[in-house]
Coordinates of C-alpha atoms and ligand atoms in Angstrom, one line a residue:
A343 CA 13.7 -21.4 79.4
P344 CA 16.9 -21.5 77.3
I345 CA 16.6 -21.4 73.6
L346 CA 19.8 -23.3 73.1
E347 CA 21.4 -25.8 75.4
V348 CA 24.6 -27.8 75.0
R349 CA 25.0 -30.5 77.7
E350 CA 28.2 -32.3 78.4
A351 CA 29.0 -32.2 74.7
S352 CA 32.2 -33.7 73.4
L353 CA 33.3 -33.7 69.8
R354 CA 35.9 -35.9 68.2
Y355 CA 36.3 -35.9 64.5
K356 CA 36.5 -39.1 62.5
N357 CA 40.3 -38.7 62.2
G358 CA 40.5 -38.9 66.0
H359 CA 41.0 -35.1 66.6
V360 CA 39.3 -34.1 69.8
V361 CA 38.0 -30.5 69.6
W362 CA 36.4 -30.2 73.1
Q363 CA 35.1 -32.3 76.0
G364 CA 32.2 -31.9 78.4
L365 CA 31.1 -28.5 77.1
N366 CA 28.1 -27.0 78.9
V367 CA 26.5 -23.8 77.5
S368 CA 23.0 -22.5 77.9
V369 CA 21.7 -19.5 75.9
Q370 CA 18.6 -17.5 76.7
P371 CA 16.4 -15.9 74.1
G372 CA 17.7 -12.5 73.0
E373 CA 21.3 -13.0 74.0
W374 CA 24.1 -11.9 71.7
V375 CA 26.9 -14.3 72.3
A376 CA 30.3 -13.8 70.8
I377 CA 32.6 -16.8 70.5
L378 CA 36.3 -16.1 70.8
G379 CA 39.3 -18.3 70.8
P380 CA 42.5 -19.0 68.8
N381 CA 42.4 -20.5 65.3
G382 CA 41.6 -24.2 65.6
A383 CA 40.0 -23.8 69.0
G384 CA 36.7 -25.2 67.8
K385 CA 34.5 -22.0 67.2
S386 CA 33.2 -23.2 63.8
T387 CA 32.7 -26.7 65.2
F388 CA 30.7 -25.2 68.1
L389 CA 28.4 -23.3 65.7
K390 CA 28.0 -26.4 63.5
L391 CA 27.0 -28.4 66.5
V392 CA 24.3 -26.0 67.7
G393 CA 23.2 -25.5 64.1
G394 CA 22.6 -29.2 63.8
L395 CA 25.2 -29.7 61.1
I396 CA 27.3 -32.1 63.1
E397 CA 26.4 -34.3 66.0
P398 CA 28.3 -34.4 69.3
T399 CA 30.3 -37.6 70.0
K400 CA 28.9 -37.4 73.5
G401 CA 26.3 -35.3 75.2
Q402 CA 23.5 -33.5 73.5
V403 CA 22.3 -30.2 72.0
Q404 CA 18.8 -28.9 72.5
V405 CA 17.0 -26.1 70.6
K406 CA 13.8 -24.9 72.2
G407 CA 13.8 -27.9 74.5
K408 CA 14.1 -30.4 71.7
T409 CA 17.2 -32.6 71.3
L410 CA 18.7 -32.3 67.8
S411 CA 19.1 -35.4 65.8
R412 CA 21.7 -35.8 63.1
Y413 CA 20.1 -33.9 60.3
R414 CA 19.0 -30.3 59.9
T415 CA 15.2 -30.8 59.8
P416 CA 12.8 -28.2 58.2
E417 CA 11.7 -27.3 61.7
L418 CA 15.3 -26.5 62.7
Y419 CA 15.8 -24.6 59.5
D420 CA 12.8 -22.4 60.4
T421 CA 14.3 -21.7 63.8
V422 CA 18.0 -21.5 63.2
G423 CA 19.8 -19.5 60.5
F424 CA 23.4 -20.1 59.6
V425 CA 26.2 -18.1 57.9
F426 CA 29.2 -20.3 57.1
Q427 CA 32.7 -19.2 57.2
N428 CA 32.8 -20.0 53.5
P429 CA 29.4 -18.8 52.4
E430 CA 29.6 -20.2 48.9
H431 CA 29.1 -23.6 50.5
Q432 CA 25.5 -22.6 51.0
F433 CA 24.7 -20.8 47.8
I434 CA 22.0 -22.5 45.8
A435 CA 20.6 -19.9 43.4
D436 CA 21.8 -18.6 40.0
T437 CA 21.5 -15.0 40.8
V438 CA 22.2 -12.7 43.8
F439 CA 18.5 -11.7 43.9
E440 CA 17.3 -15.3 43.9
E441 CA 19.8 -16.2 46.5
V442 CA 18.4 -13.6 48.9
A443 CA 14.8 -14.3 47.9
F444 CA 15.0 -18.0 48.4
G445 CA 13.9 -18.1 52.0
G446 CA 10.8 -16.1 51.1
K447 CA 9.9 -18.4 48.3
V448 CA 10.3 -21.5 50.5
A449 CA 8.1 -19.8 53.1
G450 CA 5.4 -19.1 50.4
W451 CA 5.5 -15.3 50.7
A452 CA 3.7 -13.2 48.1
Q453 CA 5.9 -12.2 45.2
E454 CA 5.5 -8.5 46.1
R455 CA 6.8 -9.1 49.7
I456 CA 9.7 -11.2 48.4
E457 CA 10.7 -8.4 46.0
Q458 CA 10.3 -5.6 48.5
E459 CA 12.2 -7.3 51.4
S460 CA 14.9 -8.7 49.1
V461 CA 15.6 -5.3 47.5
Q462 CA 15.7 -3.7 50.9
L463 CA 18.4 -6.1 52.1
L464 CA 20.4 -5.9 48.9
T465 CA 20.3 -2.1 49.2
D466 CA 21.4 -2.3 52.9
F467 CA 24.3 -4.5 52.0
R468 CA 25.3 -2.6 48.8
L469 CA 24.5 -5.6 46.6
L470 CA 21.6 -4.2 44.5
D471 CA 23.8 -3.5 41.5
L472 CA 24.8 -7.1 41.5
R473 CA 21.3 -8.6 41.6
D474 CA 21.5 -10.4 38.3
K475 CA 25.1 -11.7 38.8
N476 CA 25.9 -15.3 39.7
P477 CA 26.7 -15.5 43.5
F478 CA 29.8 -17.5 42.8
T479 CA 31.3 -14.5 40.8
L480 CA 31.2 -12.1 43.8
S481 CA 34.2 -11.2 45.9
Q482 CA 34.6 -12.9 49.3
G483 CA 33.3 -9.9 51.1
Q484 CA 30.3 -9.6 48.8
K485 CA 29.6 -13.3 49.2
R486 CA 29.6 -13.0 53.0
R487 CA 27.2 -10.0 52.9
L488 CA 24.9 -11.9 50.5
S489 CA 24.9 -14.8 52.9
V490 CA 24.0 -12.6 55.8
A491 CA 21.3 -10.9 53.8
G492 CA 19.7 -14.2 52.8
M493 CA 19.7 -15.2 56.4
L494 CA 18.1 -12.0 57.7
L495 CA 15.3 -12.3 55.2
K496 CA 14.1 -15.5 56.8
R497 CA 13.7 -14.0 60.3
Q498 CA 14.7 -17.1 62.2
E499 CA 14.8 -16.8 66.0
V500 CA 18.4 -17.9 66.3
L501 CA 21.2 -16.7 64.0
L502 CA 24.6 -18.4 63.9
L503 CA 27.4 -16.5 62.2
D504 CA 30.9 -17.7 61.6
E505 CA 33.2 -14.7 61.1
P506 CA 30.5 -12.6 59.3
T507 CA 32.7 -9.5 59.2
F508 CA 35.9 -11.1 58.0
G509 CA 37.4 -9.2 55.1
Q510 CA 34.9 -6.3 55.3
D511 CA 35.9 -2.7 55.6
A512 CA 35.0 -0.7 58.7
A513 CA 31.9 0.9 57.2
T514 CA 30.5 -2.4 56.0
T515 CA 31.3 -4.1 59.2
A516 CA 29.4 -1.4 61.1
E517 CA 26.5 -1.7 58.7
L518 CA 26.3 -5.5 59.1
L519 CA 26.4 -5.2 62.8
Q520 CA 23.8 -2.5 62.9
R521 CA 21.4 -4.7 61.0
M522 CA 22.1 -7.6 63.3
Q523 CA 21.6 -5.3 66.3
E524 CA 18.2 -4.3 65.1
R525 CA 17.2 -8.0 65.0
N526 CA 18.8 -8.6 68.4
E527 CA 16.8 -5.7 69.9
A528 CA 13.7 -7.3 68.4
G529 CA 14.4 -10.5 70.3
T530 CA 16.6 -12.5 67.9
T531 CA 19.3 -14.6 69.6
I532 CA 22.7 -14.3 68.0
L533 CA 25.8 -16.5 68.3
M534 CA 28.8 -15.1 66.4
A535 CA 32.3 -16.5 66.1
T536 CA 34.8 -13.7 65.5
H537 CA 38.3 -12.5 65.9
D538 CA 37.3 -8.9 66.2
V539 CA 37.5 -8.1 69.9
E540 CA 36.4 -4.5 69.5
L541 CA 33.1 -5.7 68.0
V542 CA 32.6 -8.0 70.8
A543 CA 33.0 -5.3 73.4
E544 CA 30.5 -3.1 71.5
Y545 CA 27.8 -5.5 70.6
A546 CA 27.8 -8.8 72.4
T547 CA 26.0 -9.2 75.7
R548 CA 28.1 -12.3 76.5
V549 CA 31.4 -13.8 75.5
L550 CA 32.4 -17.5 75.4
V551 CA 36.1 -18.1 75.0
I552 CA 36.9 -21.6 73.7
G553 CA 40.4 -23.1 74.0
E554 CA 42.4 -26.1 75.2
G555 CA 39.3 -28.3 74.6
K556 CA 37.1 -26.4 77.0
L557 CA 35.3 -23.2 77.9
L558 CA 37.9 -20.8 79.3
Y559 CA 35.5 -17.9 79.9
D560 CA 31.8 -17.3 79.9
G561 CA 30.5 -13.9 81.0
R562 CA 30.1 -10.3 80.2
P563 CA 32.4 -8.7 77.6
H564 CA 33.7 -5.9 79.8
A565 CA 34.8 -8.2 82.6
L566 CA 37.0 -10.1 80.0
F567 CA 38.7 -7.0 78.8
Q568 CA 39.3 -5.4 82.2
Q569 CA 42.8 -6.4 83.2
P570 CA 43.5 -6.3 86.9
Ligands
LIG1166 P1 38.0 -22.5 64.8 O1 36.7 -22.2 64.2 O2 38.1 -22.1 66.2 O3 39.2 -22.0 64.0 P2 37.4 -25.2 64.0 O4 36.1 -25.5 64.7 O5 37.3 -24.9 62.6 O6 38.1 -24.1 64.8 O7 38.3 -26.5 64.1 C1 38.6 -27.0 65.4 C2 39.7 -28.1 65.2 O8 39.1 -29.2 64.5 C3 40.8 -27.7 64.3 O9 42.0 -28.3 64.8 C4 40.5 -28.2 62.9 O10 41.6 -28.5 62.1 C5 39.7 -29.5 63.3 N1 38.7 -29.9 62.3 C6 37.7 -29.1 61.8 N2 36.9 -29.8 61.0 C7 37.4 -31.0 61.0 C8 37.0 -32.2 60.3 N3 35.9 -32.3 59.5 N4 37.7 -33.3 60.5 C9 38.8 -33.3 61.4 N5 39.2 -32.2 62.0 C10 38.5 -31.1 61.8
LIG1167 P1 32.8 -24.3 56.3 O1 32.9 -22.9 56.8 O2 31.7 -24.4 55.2 O3 32.8 -25.3 57.3 P2 35.6 -24.8 55.9 O4 36.5 -24.4 54.8 O5 35.8 -24.4 57.3 O6 34.1 -24.4 55.4 O7 35.5 -26.4 55.8 C1 35.2 -27.1 54.7 C2 35.0 -28.6 55.0 O8 36.2 -29.1 55.4 C3 34.0 -28.8 56.1 O9 33.2 -29.9 55.9 C4 34.9 -29.0 57.4 O10 34.2 -29.8 58.3 C5 36.1 -29.7 56.8 N1 37.3 -29.4 57.5 C6 37.7 -28.2 58.0 N2 38.9 -28.3 58.7 C7 39.2 -29.6 58.6 C8 40.4 -30.4 59.0 N3 41.3 -29.8 59.7 N4 40.4 -31.7 58.7 C9 39.4 -32.2 58.0 N5 38.4 -31.6 57.5 C10 38.3 -30.3 57.8

């Protein structure tokens, strides 16, 4: 059964702007779906829709067979992780360490496990030296890495990432994707909006291209890049 299902979804913002109409997408567990499309095509909006942050104007979204209602419920939070395009919108803690550790605290993990897993992720993402800093004082690239680290700690089944590699150098991008690939190989479903076509070809198992208010392509990455 699909883990995510978007059925005949249309989205019109309050100001009347129609992003897309009659979108149908079904995602199986373990897929790594890259979402491509020009600026303003609706990639962020699509992730917000499947993450339960906005509601479709028409149609519906299901996660694990349950139709999402307007608000992000604790149950949805346990299943679906989200990294925003502007990660500072989701920061809640006073220090980098607390920000990563937060999901473990909420889940009631033992202090030792929280410390161990948080330090591991901070090390992986080269943030350990910054552990006592306020998240808002970090650079954009560091903020994005912190946001991904906090999401990975929670081990949700579905990860939604909006341009997670934006502004990162090549080595850091590779590191981020390596960590995500490990999760994907362990069965985690990933949906990632990106401009980086090379990454898509290397990591994604499937590509969605959004544009002109609809789905322009849905298939394997290599078929998209093979020009006749
Ligand atoms: P992308 O991620 O592909 O760049 P977005 O999903 O951010 O595209 O935006 C899709 C379109 O919807 C854009 O034209 C954007 O300006 C518009 N948009 C995004 N958020 C809102 C909003 N809250 N209200 C009105 N229009 C919006
Ligand atoms: P985020 O990645 O957290 O959505 P953004 O900077 O993309 O951050 O958007 C910040 C807020 O502004 C969001 O609530 C988004 O829906 C809204 N927004 C984005 N684009 C538009 C737009 N063209 N018109 C109106 N609101 C918008």
